[in-house]
Amino acid sequence: MKILHLDTNNSLLINQLNDFGFENEEDYTSSKSDIEAKIHLYDGIIIRSRFSIDKTFLEKATNLKFIGRVGAGLENIDCEFASSKKIHLIAAPEGNRNAVGEHTLGMLLSLFNKLNKANSEVKNGIWQREQNRGIELDGKTIGIIGYGNMGKSFAKKLKGFDVEVICYDIKPNVGDENCRQVSLAELQEKATVVSLHTPQTSDTKKMICESFINQFHHNFWLLNTARGSAVITTDLVKALQSGKILGAGLDVLEYEKTSFENFFSDENIPEAFQYLINAENVILTPHIAGWTVESHEKLAQTIVDKIKNIFIKN
C-alpha cells in the first residue's frame, strides 16, 4: 500500500509503517489542488488539519482505503461520503486525552488561584496579597459536557479533589466511577464549573450562547478545550461582564481557521476578543491542550496501531 503524508508528525509513524512494508511519501507544501491531481495514486493518507477532505477531494481519491487523522476530531472530513466509499476513518483521541485532561485541570487551578495575574504583577514589581486571594476547588460541582475520551480523562484527574463530578452526553450510560451522568437540566442546576469536551457537530456549534448560559442556576466558571465553534464569544463576554460566568479558560476560539494552525482570517481583532485579552479572569492558550511531548508520540503510535489492526493480518 502507498501512503501520502500531508502533515509532519512524529518520525515513528513513517518509520513503523516502513517496517510493515508500506510505501510512504511526504508532501507538506503542495496546494490542495495539486494533491487532488495525484491522490488517485495512493491507498492511504495521513493528515492533521492542513485542509478539509471534502467530497470533491474524495471523488478523485479512487484508490483510497483509509484516512488517518493524527488528532481526535474528524470534522474536517466528509465522513458520510468517505464511509459510502468504504474508506476507513482513523482518528487518535486516545493519543492526547491525558494531555487534554491535565491541561484542563491546570487552567482551572490557575483561574481559581489567580496564578497568571499574580505572576504578572510580581514580575512587574507589584506585591498584592489580598487582591490575589484565591478560591479552593474542594466542594465545587464540576459539570462536564461531552463524556468521551477527553471528558473521561478530565474526570479522572479530579479524583484527588473533594468535588462532585457530573456529566451530560447525548449517548446513554457513559457515566463511570469518576463521574455521574445527569440530564442537561440537572447539570445546569448544580454545576459551578463547566468544562466542554464535545466534538464539533451541528448540535455543538454555537451551543454556548446567551440563552444556554442563563439557564444555569449558579454563576459558574467555563473551560473550553474542545472546539472554538462551541462558544459564541460575544455572548461569553456579556456573561463575563455581568458576572454570570466568573472566569474562563479557553484553549480554543471561534476565530480559528479550520486548519487550527492559524488564527484570524484577516487582521481585524474582534472587540469581544480584545475584551478576553485584557480580562484578568480569562486564560487563553493557542489550541495546545493536547499538544505535549508525550502526546506527539502517542498520537502517532495510535494511528500506526490502528492501521496495523485493519490492514495487516497476523
mmCIF file of C-alpha atoms in Angstrom:
data_model
loop_
_atom_site.group_PDB
_atom_site.id
_atom_site.type_symbol
_atom_site.label_atom_id
_atom_site.label_comp_id
_atom_site.label_asym_id
_atom_site.label_seq_id
_atom_site.Cartn_x
_atom_site.Cartn_y
_atom_site.Cartn_z
ATOM 1 C CA MET A 1 0.000 0.000 0.000
ATOM 2 C CA LYS A 2 1.099 3.506 -0.812
ATOM 3 C CA ILE A 3 0.570 6.217 1.800
ATOM 4 C CA LEU A 4 0.778 10.001 1.372
ATOM 5 C CA HIS A 5 1.688 12.060 4.442
ATOM 6 C CA LEU A 6 0.287 15.601 4.276
ATOM 7 C CA ASP A 7 1.479 16.919 7.662
ATOM 8 C CA THR A 8 4.633 16.370 9.679
ATOM 9 C CA ASN A 9 4.250 14.018 12.636
ATOM 10 C CA ASN A 10 6.424 12.075 14.997
ATOM 11 C CA SER A 11 9.027 10.148 12.985
ATOM 12 C CA LEU A 12 7.907 6.832 14.482
ATOM 13 C CA LEU A 13 4.804 6.973 12.296
ATOM 14 C CA ILE A 14 6.651 6.708 8.996
ATOM 15 C CA ASN A 15 9.400 4.512 10.436
ATOM 16 C CA GLN A 16 6.987 1.883 11.695
ATOM 17 C CA LEU A 17 4.846 1.970 8.559
ATOM 18 C CA ASN A 18 8.036 1.430 6.552
ATOM 19 C CA ASP A 19 8.824 -1.572 8.752
ATOM 20 C CA PHE A 20 5.394 -3.022 7.961
ATOM 21 C CA GLY A 21 6.175 -2.800 4.245
ATOM 22 C CA PHE A 22 4.104 0.234 3.318
ATOM 23 C CA GLU A 23 5.437 2.749 0.800
ATOM 24 C CA ASN A 24 5.446 6.241 2.335
ATOM 25 C CA GLU A 25 5.639 9.558 0.524
ATOM 26 C CA GLU A 26 5.647 13.024 2.085
ATOM 27 C CA ASP A 27 4.181 16.230 0.655
ATOM 28 C CA TYR A 28 3.876 19.031 3.167
ATOM 29 C CA THR A 29 3.831 22.008 0.799
ATOM 30 C CA SER A 30 1.764 21.350 -2.350
ATOM 31 C CA SER A 31 -1.579 23.061 -2.760
ATOM 32 C CA LYS A 32 -4.783 21.132 -2.213
ATOM 33 C CA SER A 33 -5.474 21.166 -5.952
ATOM 34 C CA ASP A 34 -2.044 19.675 -6.651
ATOM 35 C CA ILE A 35 -2.696 16.955 -4.077
ATOM 36 C CA GLU A 36 -6.083 16.258 -5.676
ATOM 37 C CA ALA A 37 -4.382 15.767 -9.041
ATOM 38 C CA LYS A 38 -2.322 12.852 -7.722
ATOM 39 C CA ILE A 39 -4.425 11.468 -4.891
ATOM 40 C CA HIS A 40 -5.630 8.591 -7.070
ATOM 41 C CA LEU A 41 -2.154 7.102 -6.767
ATOM 42 C CA TYR A 42 -2.476 6.454 -3.037
ATOM 43 C CA ASP A 43 -4.137 3.857 -0.826
ATOM 44 C CA GLY A 44 -3.986 5.960 2.319
ATOM 45 C CA ILE A 45 -3.371 9.484 3.551
ATOM 46 C CA ILE A 46 -2.179 10.786 6.922
ATOM 47 C CA ILE A 47 -3.240 14.302 7.858
ATOM 48 C CA ARG A 48 -3.572 16.522 10.925
ATOM 49 C CA SER A 49 -5.555 19.613 9.952
ATOM 50 C CA ARG A 50 -3.851 21.004 6.862
ATOM 51 C CA PHE A 51 -7.019 21.250 4.772
ATOM 52 C CA SER A 52 -10.503 19.761 4.590
ATOM 53 C CA ILE A 53 -11.122 16.418 2.937
ATOM 54 C CA ASP A 54 -14.366 17.147 1.074
ATOM 55 C CA LYS A 55 -16.482 15.242 -1.444
ATOM 56 C CA THR A 56 -14.598 16.695 -4.428
ATOM 57 C CA PHE A 57 -11.287 15.518 -2.988
ATOM 58 C CA LEU A 58 -12.661 12.073 -2.163
ATOM 59 C CA GLU A 59 -14.160 11.598 -5.626
ATOM 60 C CA LYS A 60 -10.651 11.898 -7.065
ATOM 61 C CA ALA A 61 -9.193 9.513 -4.481
ATOM 62 C CA THR A 62 -10.286 6.445 -6.422
ATOM 63 C CA ASN A 63 -7.938 4.011 -4.673
ATOM 64 C CA LEU A 64 -8.148 5.418 -1.155
ATOM 65 C CA LYS A 65 -8.658 2.814 1.562
ATOM 66 C CA PHE A 66 -8.103 4.895 4.691
ATOM 67 C CA ILE A 67 -7.669 8.402 6.075
ATOM 68 C CA GLY A 68 -5.567 8.668 9.224
ATOM 69 C CA ARG A 69 -6.194 11.862 11.191
ATOM 70 C CA VAL A 70 -3.477 12.453 13.782
ATOM 71 C CA GLY A 71 -5.818 14.027 16.303
ATOM 72 C CA ALA A 72 -9.198 13.492 17.902
ATOM 73 C CA GLY A 73 -11.839 15.067 15.652
ATOM 74 C CA LEU A 74 -12.935 14.235 12.121
ATOM 75 C CA GLU A 75 -14.976 17.358 11.417
ATOM 76 C CA ASN A 76 -12.710 18.407 8.536
ATOM 77 C CA ILE A 77 -13.555 15.203 6.675
ATOM 78 C CA ASP A 78 -16.791 14.418 4.817
ATOM 79 C CA CYS A 79 -17.202 11.281 6.880
ATOM 80 C CA GLU A 80 -20.522 10.224 5.390
ATOM 81 C CA PHE A 81 -19.230 10.290 1.824
ATOM 82 C CA ALA A 82 -15.950 8.653 2.815
ATOM 83 C CA SER A 83 -17.840 5.837 4.514
ATOM 84 C CA SER A 84 -20.013 5.376 1.431
ATOM 85 C CA LYS A 85 -16.794 4.751 -0.495
ATOM 86 C CA LYS A 86 -15.743 2.177 2.123
ATOM 87 C CA ILE A 87 -12.823 4.357 3.275
ATOM 88 C CA HIS A 88 -11.686 3.616 6.816
ATOM 89 C CA LEU A 89 -11.626 6.730 9.028
ATOM 90 C CA ILE A 90 -8.914 6.513 11.644
ATOM 91 C CA ALA A 91 -8.594 9.102 14.423
ATOM 92 C CA ALA A 92 -6.496 9.074 17.597
ATOM 93 C CA PRO A 93 -8.379 10.564 20.567
ATOM 94 C CA GLU A 94 -6.648 8.044 22.812
ATOM 95 C CA GLY A 95 -3.328 9.672 21.946
ATOM 96 C CA ASN A 96 -3.892 13.070 23.518
ATOM 97 C CA ARG A 97 -6.685 12.541 26.039
ATOM 98 C CA ASN A 98 -4.299 12.559 29.004
ATOM 99 C CA ALA A 99 -2.722 15.815 27.815
ATOM 100 C CA VAL A 100 -6.145 17.441 27.458
ATOM 101 C CA GLY A 101 -7.205 16.290 30.914
ATOM 102 C CA GLU A 102 -4.069 17.715 32.526
ATOM 103 C CA HIS A 103 -4.283 20.990 30.613
ATOM 104 C CA THR A 104 -7.915 21.480 31.591
ATOM 105 C CA LEU A 105 -7.151 20.900 35.250
ATOM 106 C CA GLY A 106 -4.178 23.252 35.051
ATOM 107 C CA MET A 107 -6.334 26.014 33.598
ATOM 108 C CA LEU A 108 -8.934 25.559 36.312
ATOM 109 C CA LEU A 109 -6.430 25.681 39.168
ATOM 110 C CA SER A 110 -4.704 28.693 37.639
ATOM 111 C CA LEU A 111 -8.010 30.557 37.381
ATOM 112 C CA PHE A 112 -9.060 29.699 40.934
ATOM 113 C CA ASN A 113 -5.717 30.753 42.411
ATOM 114 C CA LYS A 114 -5.135 33.764 40.111
ATOM 115 C CA LEU A 115 -1.727 32.386 39.192
ATOM 116 C CA ASN A 116 -1.371 34.213 35.873
ATOM 117 C CA LYS A 117 -2.461 37.552 37.331
ATOM 118 C CA ALA A 118 -0.235 37.220 40.414
ATOM 119 C CA ASN A 119 2.755 36.084 38.364
ATOM 120 C CA SER A 120 2.445 39.065 36.023
ATOM 121 C CA GLU A 121 2.118 41.506 38.910
ATOM 122 C CA VAL A 122 5.118 40.215 40.857
ATOM 123 C CA LYS A 123 7.282 40.320 37.736
ATOM 124 C CA ASN A 124 6.262 43.946 37.348
ATOM 125 C CA GLY A 125 7.110 44.857 40.943
ATOM 126 C CA ILE A 126 3.555 44.661 42.289
ATOM 127 C CA TRP A 127 3.066 42.721 45.530
ATOM 128 C CA GLN A 128 -0.657 42.313 46.265
ATOM 129 C CA ARG A 129 -1.804 39.526 48.556
ATOM 130 C CA GLU A 130 -5.413 40.322 49.411
ATOM 131 C CA GLN A 131 -6.270 41.198 45.804
ATOM 132 C CA ASN A 132 -4.964 37.767 44.774
ATOM 133 C CA ARG A 133 -6.810 35.694 47.355
ATOM 134 C CA GLY A 134 -7.903 32.518 45.570
ATOM 135 C CA ILE A 135 -10.697 30.025 45.981
ATOM 136 C CA GLU A 136 -10.465 26.270 46.528
ATOM 137 C CA LEU A 137 -11.708 23.530 44.245
ATOM 138 C CA ASP A 138 -12.940 21.353 47.106
ATOM 139 C CA GLY A 139 -16.691 21.407 47.497
ATOM 140 C CA LYS A 140 -17.421 22.522 43.935
ATOM 141 C CA THR A 141 -19.613 20.700 41.427
ATOM 142 C CA ILE A 142 -17.860 20.136 38.107
ATOM 143 C CA GLY A 143 -20.148 19.700 35.106
ATOM 144 C CA ILE A 144 -18.580 18.025 32.076
ATOM 145 C CA ILE A 145 -20.405 18.389 28.754
ATOM 146 C CA GLY A 146 -19.315 15.590 26.435
ATOM 147 C CA TYR A 147 -18.083 12.457 28.174
ATOM 148 C CA GLY A 148 -15.831 10.722 25.675
ATOM 149 C CA ASN A 149 -12.063 10.278 25.784
ATOM 150 C CA MET A 150 -11.314 13.867 26.841
ATOM 151 C CA GLY A 151 -14.145 14.261 29.335
ATOM 152 C CA LYS A 152 -13.272 10.958 30.982
ATOM 153 C CA SER A 153 -9.622 11.979 31.253
ATOM 154 C CA PHE A 154 -10.524 15.265 32.964
ATOM 155 C CA ALA A 155 -12.861 13.477 35.388
ATOM 156 C CA LYS A 156 -10.085 11.053 36.310
ATOM 157 C CA LYS A 157 -7.763 13.953 37.116
ATOM 158 C CA LEU A 158 -10.372 15.317 39.544
ATOM 159 C CA LYS A 159 -10.393 12.170 41.694
ATOM 160 C CA GLY A 160 -7.918 13.662 44.169
ATOM 161 C CA PHE A 161 -10.247 16.575 44.952
ATOM 162 C CA ASP A 162 -13.320 16.611 47.173
ATOM 163 C CA VAL A 163 -15.650 17.582 44.341
ATOM 164 C CA GLU A 164 -18.840 16.257 42.761
ATOM 165 C CA VAL A 165 -18.314 15.437 39.084
ATOM 166 C CA ILE A 166 -21.352 15.155 36.823
ATOM 167 C CA CYS A 167 -21.606 14.886 33.059
ATOM 168 C CA TYR A 168 -24.078 15.341 30.247
ATOM 169 C CA ASP A 169 -23.731 13.432 26.982
ATOM 170 C CA ILE A 170 -26.136 12.594 24.164
ATOM 171 C CA LYS A 171 -25.066 8.943 24.460
ATOM 172 C CA PRO A 172 -26.726 6.969 27.274
ATOM 173 C CA ASN A 173 -24.881 5.129 30.022
ATOM 174 C CA VAL A 174 -21.473 6.770 29.628
ATOM 175 C CA GLY A 175 -21.015 7.585 33.320
ATOM 176 C CA ASP A 176 -18.421 5.671 35.301
ATOM 177 C CA GLU A 177 -16.788 5.512 38.715
ATOM 178 C CA ASN A 178 -15.345 9.002 38.198
ATOM 179 C CA CYS A 179 -18.473 10.801 37.057
ATOM 180 C CA ARG A 180 -22.265 10.540 37.362
ATOM 181 C CA GLN A 181 -24.256 11.081 34.178
ATOM 182 C CA VAL A 182 -27.169 13.501 34.530
ATOM 183 C CA SER A 183 -29.642 15.358 32.362
ATOM 184 C CA LEU A 184 -28.649 18.718 30.925
ATOM 185 C CA ALA A 185 -31.219 20.345 33.200
ATOM 186 C CA GLU A 186 -29.602 18.832 36.306
ATOM 187 C CA LEU A 187 -26.132 19.847 35.147
ATOM 188 C CA GLN A 188 -27.353 23.417 34.628
ATOM 189 C CA GLU A 189 -28.930 23.367 38.083
ATOM 190 C CA LYS A 190 -25.903 22.094 40.003
ATOM 191 C CA ALA A 191 -22.650 22.935 38.194
ATOM 192 C CA THR A 192 -20.340 25.668 39.426
ATOM 193 C CA VAL A 193 -17.643 24.761 36.899
ATOM 194 C CA VAL A 194 -18.478 23.745 33.313
ATOM 195 C CA SER A 195 -15.925 22.040 31.066
ATOM 196 C CA LEU A 196 -16.581 21.386 27.376
ATOM 197 C CA HIS A 197 -15.294 18.169 25.802
ATOM 198 C CA THR A 198 -17.583 17.872 22.802
ATOM 199 C CA PRO A 199 -16.755 17.118 19.166
ATOM 200 C CA GLN A 200 -17.700 19.665 16.515
ATOM 201 C CA THR A 201 -21.146 18.777 15.186
ATOM 202 C CA SER A 202 -24.226 20.665 14.076
ATOM 203 C CA ASP A 203 -25.560 20.252 17.638
ATOM 204 C CA THR A 204 -22.479 21.651 19.367
ATOM 205 C CA LYS A 205 -21.786 24.627 17.092
ATOM 206 C CA LYS A 206 -22.694 27.837 18.953
ATOM 207 C CA MET A 207 -24.044 25.728 21.814
ATOM 208 C CA ILE A 208 -22.754 28.092 24.489
ATOM 209 C CA CYS A 209 -24.957 31.088 23.752
ATOM 210 C CA GLU A 210 -26.719 33.672 25.904
ATOM 211 C CA SER A 211 -29.863 31.600 26.463
ATOM 212 C CA PHE A 212 -27.839 28.466 27.282
ATOM 213 C CA ILE A 213 -25.691 30.372 29.781
ATOM 214 C CA ASN A 214 -28.685 31.945 31.508
ATOM 215 C CA GLN A 215 -30.232 28.548 32.182
ATOM 216 C CA PHE A 216 -27.553 27.841 34.803
ATOM 217 C CA HIS A 217 -28.736 28.242 38.372
ATOM 218 C CA HIS A 218 -25.317 29.244 39.718
ATOM 219 C CA ASN A 219 -22.770 31.686 38.418
ATOM 220 C CA PHE A 220 -20.065 29.419 37.022
ATOM 221 C CA TRP A 221 -16.572 29.063 35.570
ATOM 222 C CA LEU A 222 -16.227 27.944 31.942
ATOM 223 C CA LEU A 223 -13.461 25.809 30.431
ATOM 224 C CA ASN A 224 -13.212 25.012 26.725
ATOM 225 C CA THR A 225 -10.527 22.667 25.455
ATOM 226 C CA ALA A 226 -12.800 21.186 22.774
ATOM 227 C CA ARG A 227 -13.687 23.323 19.735
ATOM 228 C CA GLY A 228 -13.919 27.093 19.494
ATOM 229 C CA SER A 229 -17.090 26.884 17.423
ATOM 230 C CA ALA A 230 -18.988 25.691 20.508
ATOM 231 C CA VAL A 231 -18.883 29.142 22.156
ATOM 232 C CA ILE A 232 -20.299 32.399 20.852
ATOM 233 C CA THR A 233 -17.605 34.777 22.048
ATOM 234 C CA THR A 234 -19.794 37.880 22.207
ATOM 235 C CA ASP A 235 -22.258 36.021 24.461
ATOM 236 C CA LEU A 236 -19.393 34.759 26.621
ATOM 237 C CA VAL A 237 -18.141 38.318 27.045
ATOM 238 C CA LYS A 238 -21.611 39.528 28.083
ATOM 239 C CA ALA A 239 -21.733 36.798 30.704
ATOM 240 C CA LEU A 240 -18.249 37.674 31.968
ATOM 241 C CA GLN A 241 -19.233 41.323 32.232
ATOM 242 C CA SER A 242 -22.416 40.514 34.144
ATOM 243 C CA GLY A 243 -20.689 38.011 36.428
ATOM 244 C CA LYS A 244 -22.837 35.084 35.288
ATOM 245 C CA ILE A 245 -19.590 33.475 34.107
ATOM 246 C CA LEU A 246 -16.978 34.048 36.814
ATOM 247 C CA GLY A 247 -13.986 33.345 34.614
ATOM 248 C CA ALA A 248 -12.943 31.305 31.594
ATOM 249 C CA GLY A 249 -10.098 29.088 30.459
ATOM 250 C CA LEU A 250 -10.091 28.911 26.662
ATOM 251 C CA ASP A 251 -7.697 26.778 24.651
ATOM 252 C CA VAL A 252 -9.813 27.208 21.512
ATOM 253 C CA LEU A 253 -11.630 30.149 19.958
ATOM 254 C CA GLU A 254 -14.278 30.570 17.288
ATOM 255 C CA TYR A 255 -11.863 32.785 15.327
ATOM 256 C CA GLU A 256 -9.548 29.890 14.479
ATOM 257 C CA LYS A 257 -9.270 28.815 10.883
ATOM 258 C CA THR A 258 -10.455 25.305 10.126
ATOM 259 C CA SER A 259 -6.857 24.082 9.961
ATOM 260 C CA PHE A 260 -6.381 25.109 13.627
ATOM 261 C CA GLU A 261 -2.854 26.143 12.628
ATOM 262 C CA ASN A 262 -3.674 29.829 12.218
ATOM 263 C CA PHE A 263 -5.888 32.348 13.919
ATOM 264 C CA PHE A 264 -7.742 35.143 12.190
ATOM 265 C CA SER A 265 -8.736 35.098 8.560
ATOM 266 C CA ASP A 266 -7.953 38.809 8.488
ATOM 267 C CA GLU A 267 -6.120 41.268 10.673
ATOM 268 C CA ASN A 268 -9.132 42.829 12.360
ATOM 269 C CA ILE A 269 -9.270 41.857 16.015
ATOM 270 C CA PRO A 270 -12.907 41.486 17.126
ATOM 271 C CA GLU A 271 -13.997 43.630 20.045
ATOM 272 C CA ALA A 272 -15.041 40.548 22.010
ATOM 273 C CA PHE A 273 -11.598 39.003 21.661
ATOM 274 C CA GLN A 274 -9.979 42.271 22.714
ATOM 275 C CA TYR A 275 -12.016 42.029 25.915
ATOM 276 C CA LEU A 276 -10.760 38.480 26.543
ATOM 277 C CA ILE A 277 -7.154 39.603 26.045
ATOM 278 C CA ASN A 278 -7.497 42.226 28.752
ATOM 279 C CA ALA A 279 -9.651 40.278 31.218
ATOM 280 C CA GLU A 280 -7.804 39.161 34.352
ATOM 281 C CA ASN A 281 -10.237 36.287 34.890
ATOM 282 C CA VAL A 282 -9.615 34.749 31.453
ATOM 283 C CA ILE A 283 -6.769 32.430 30.458
ATOM 284 C CA LEU A 284 -6.056 31.881 26.756
ATOM 285 C CA THR A 285 -3.850 29.238 25.146
ATOM 286 C CA PRO A 286 -3.291 28.571 21.400
ATOM 287 C CA HIS A 287 -5.043 25.201 20.911
ATOM 288 C CA ILE A 288 -2.348 23.294 22.778
ATOM 289 C CA ALA A 289 -4.359 21.309 25.343
ATOM 290 C CA GLY A 290 -3.484 18.052 23.585
ATOM 291 C CA TRP A 291 -0.093 19.286 22.387
ATOM 292 C CA THR A 292 2.563 17.723 24.630
ATOM 293 C CA VAL A 293 5.852 15.955 24.026
ATOM 294 C CA GLU A 294 4.204 12.708 25.107
ATOM 295 C CA SER A 295 1.029 13.131 23.046
ATOM 296 C CA HIS A 296 3.130 13.851 19.945
ATOM 297 C CA GLU A 297 4.405 10.295 20.198
ATOM 298 C CA LYS A 298 1.200 8.683 21.433
ATOM 299 C CA LEU A 299 -0.928 10.190 18.650
ATOM 300 C CA ALA A 300 1.403 8.781 16.005
ATOM 301 C CA GLN A 301 1.588 5.387 17.709
ATOM 302 C CA THR A 302 -2.195 5.193 17.931
ATOM 303 C CA ILE A 303 -2.537 5.770 14.183
ATOM 304 C CA VAL A 304 0.105 3.153 13.403
ATOM 305 C CA ASP A 305 -1.550 0.595 15.679
ATOM 306 C CA LYS A 306 -4.981 1.136 14.133
ATOM 307 C CA ILE A 307 -3.630 0.866 10.570
ATOM 308 C CA LYS A 308 -1.857 -2.361 11.553
ATOM 309 C CA ASN A 309 -5.018 -3.815 13.102
ATOM 310 C CA ILE A 310 -7.058 -3.110 9.961
ATOM 311 C CA PHE A 311 -4.642 -3.946 7.173
ATOM 312 C CA ILE A 312 -2.023 -6.348 8.491
ATOM 313 C CA LYS A 313 -3.125 -9.905 9.116
ATOM 314 C CA ASN A 314 -1.350 -11.662 11.937
#
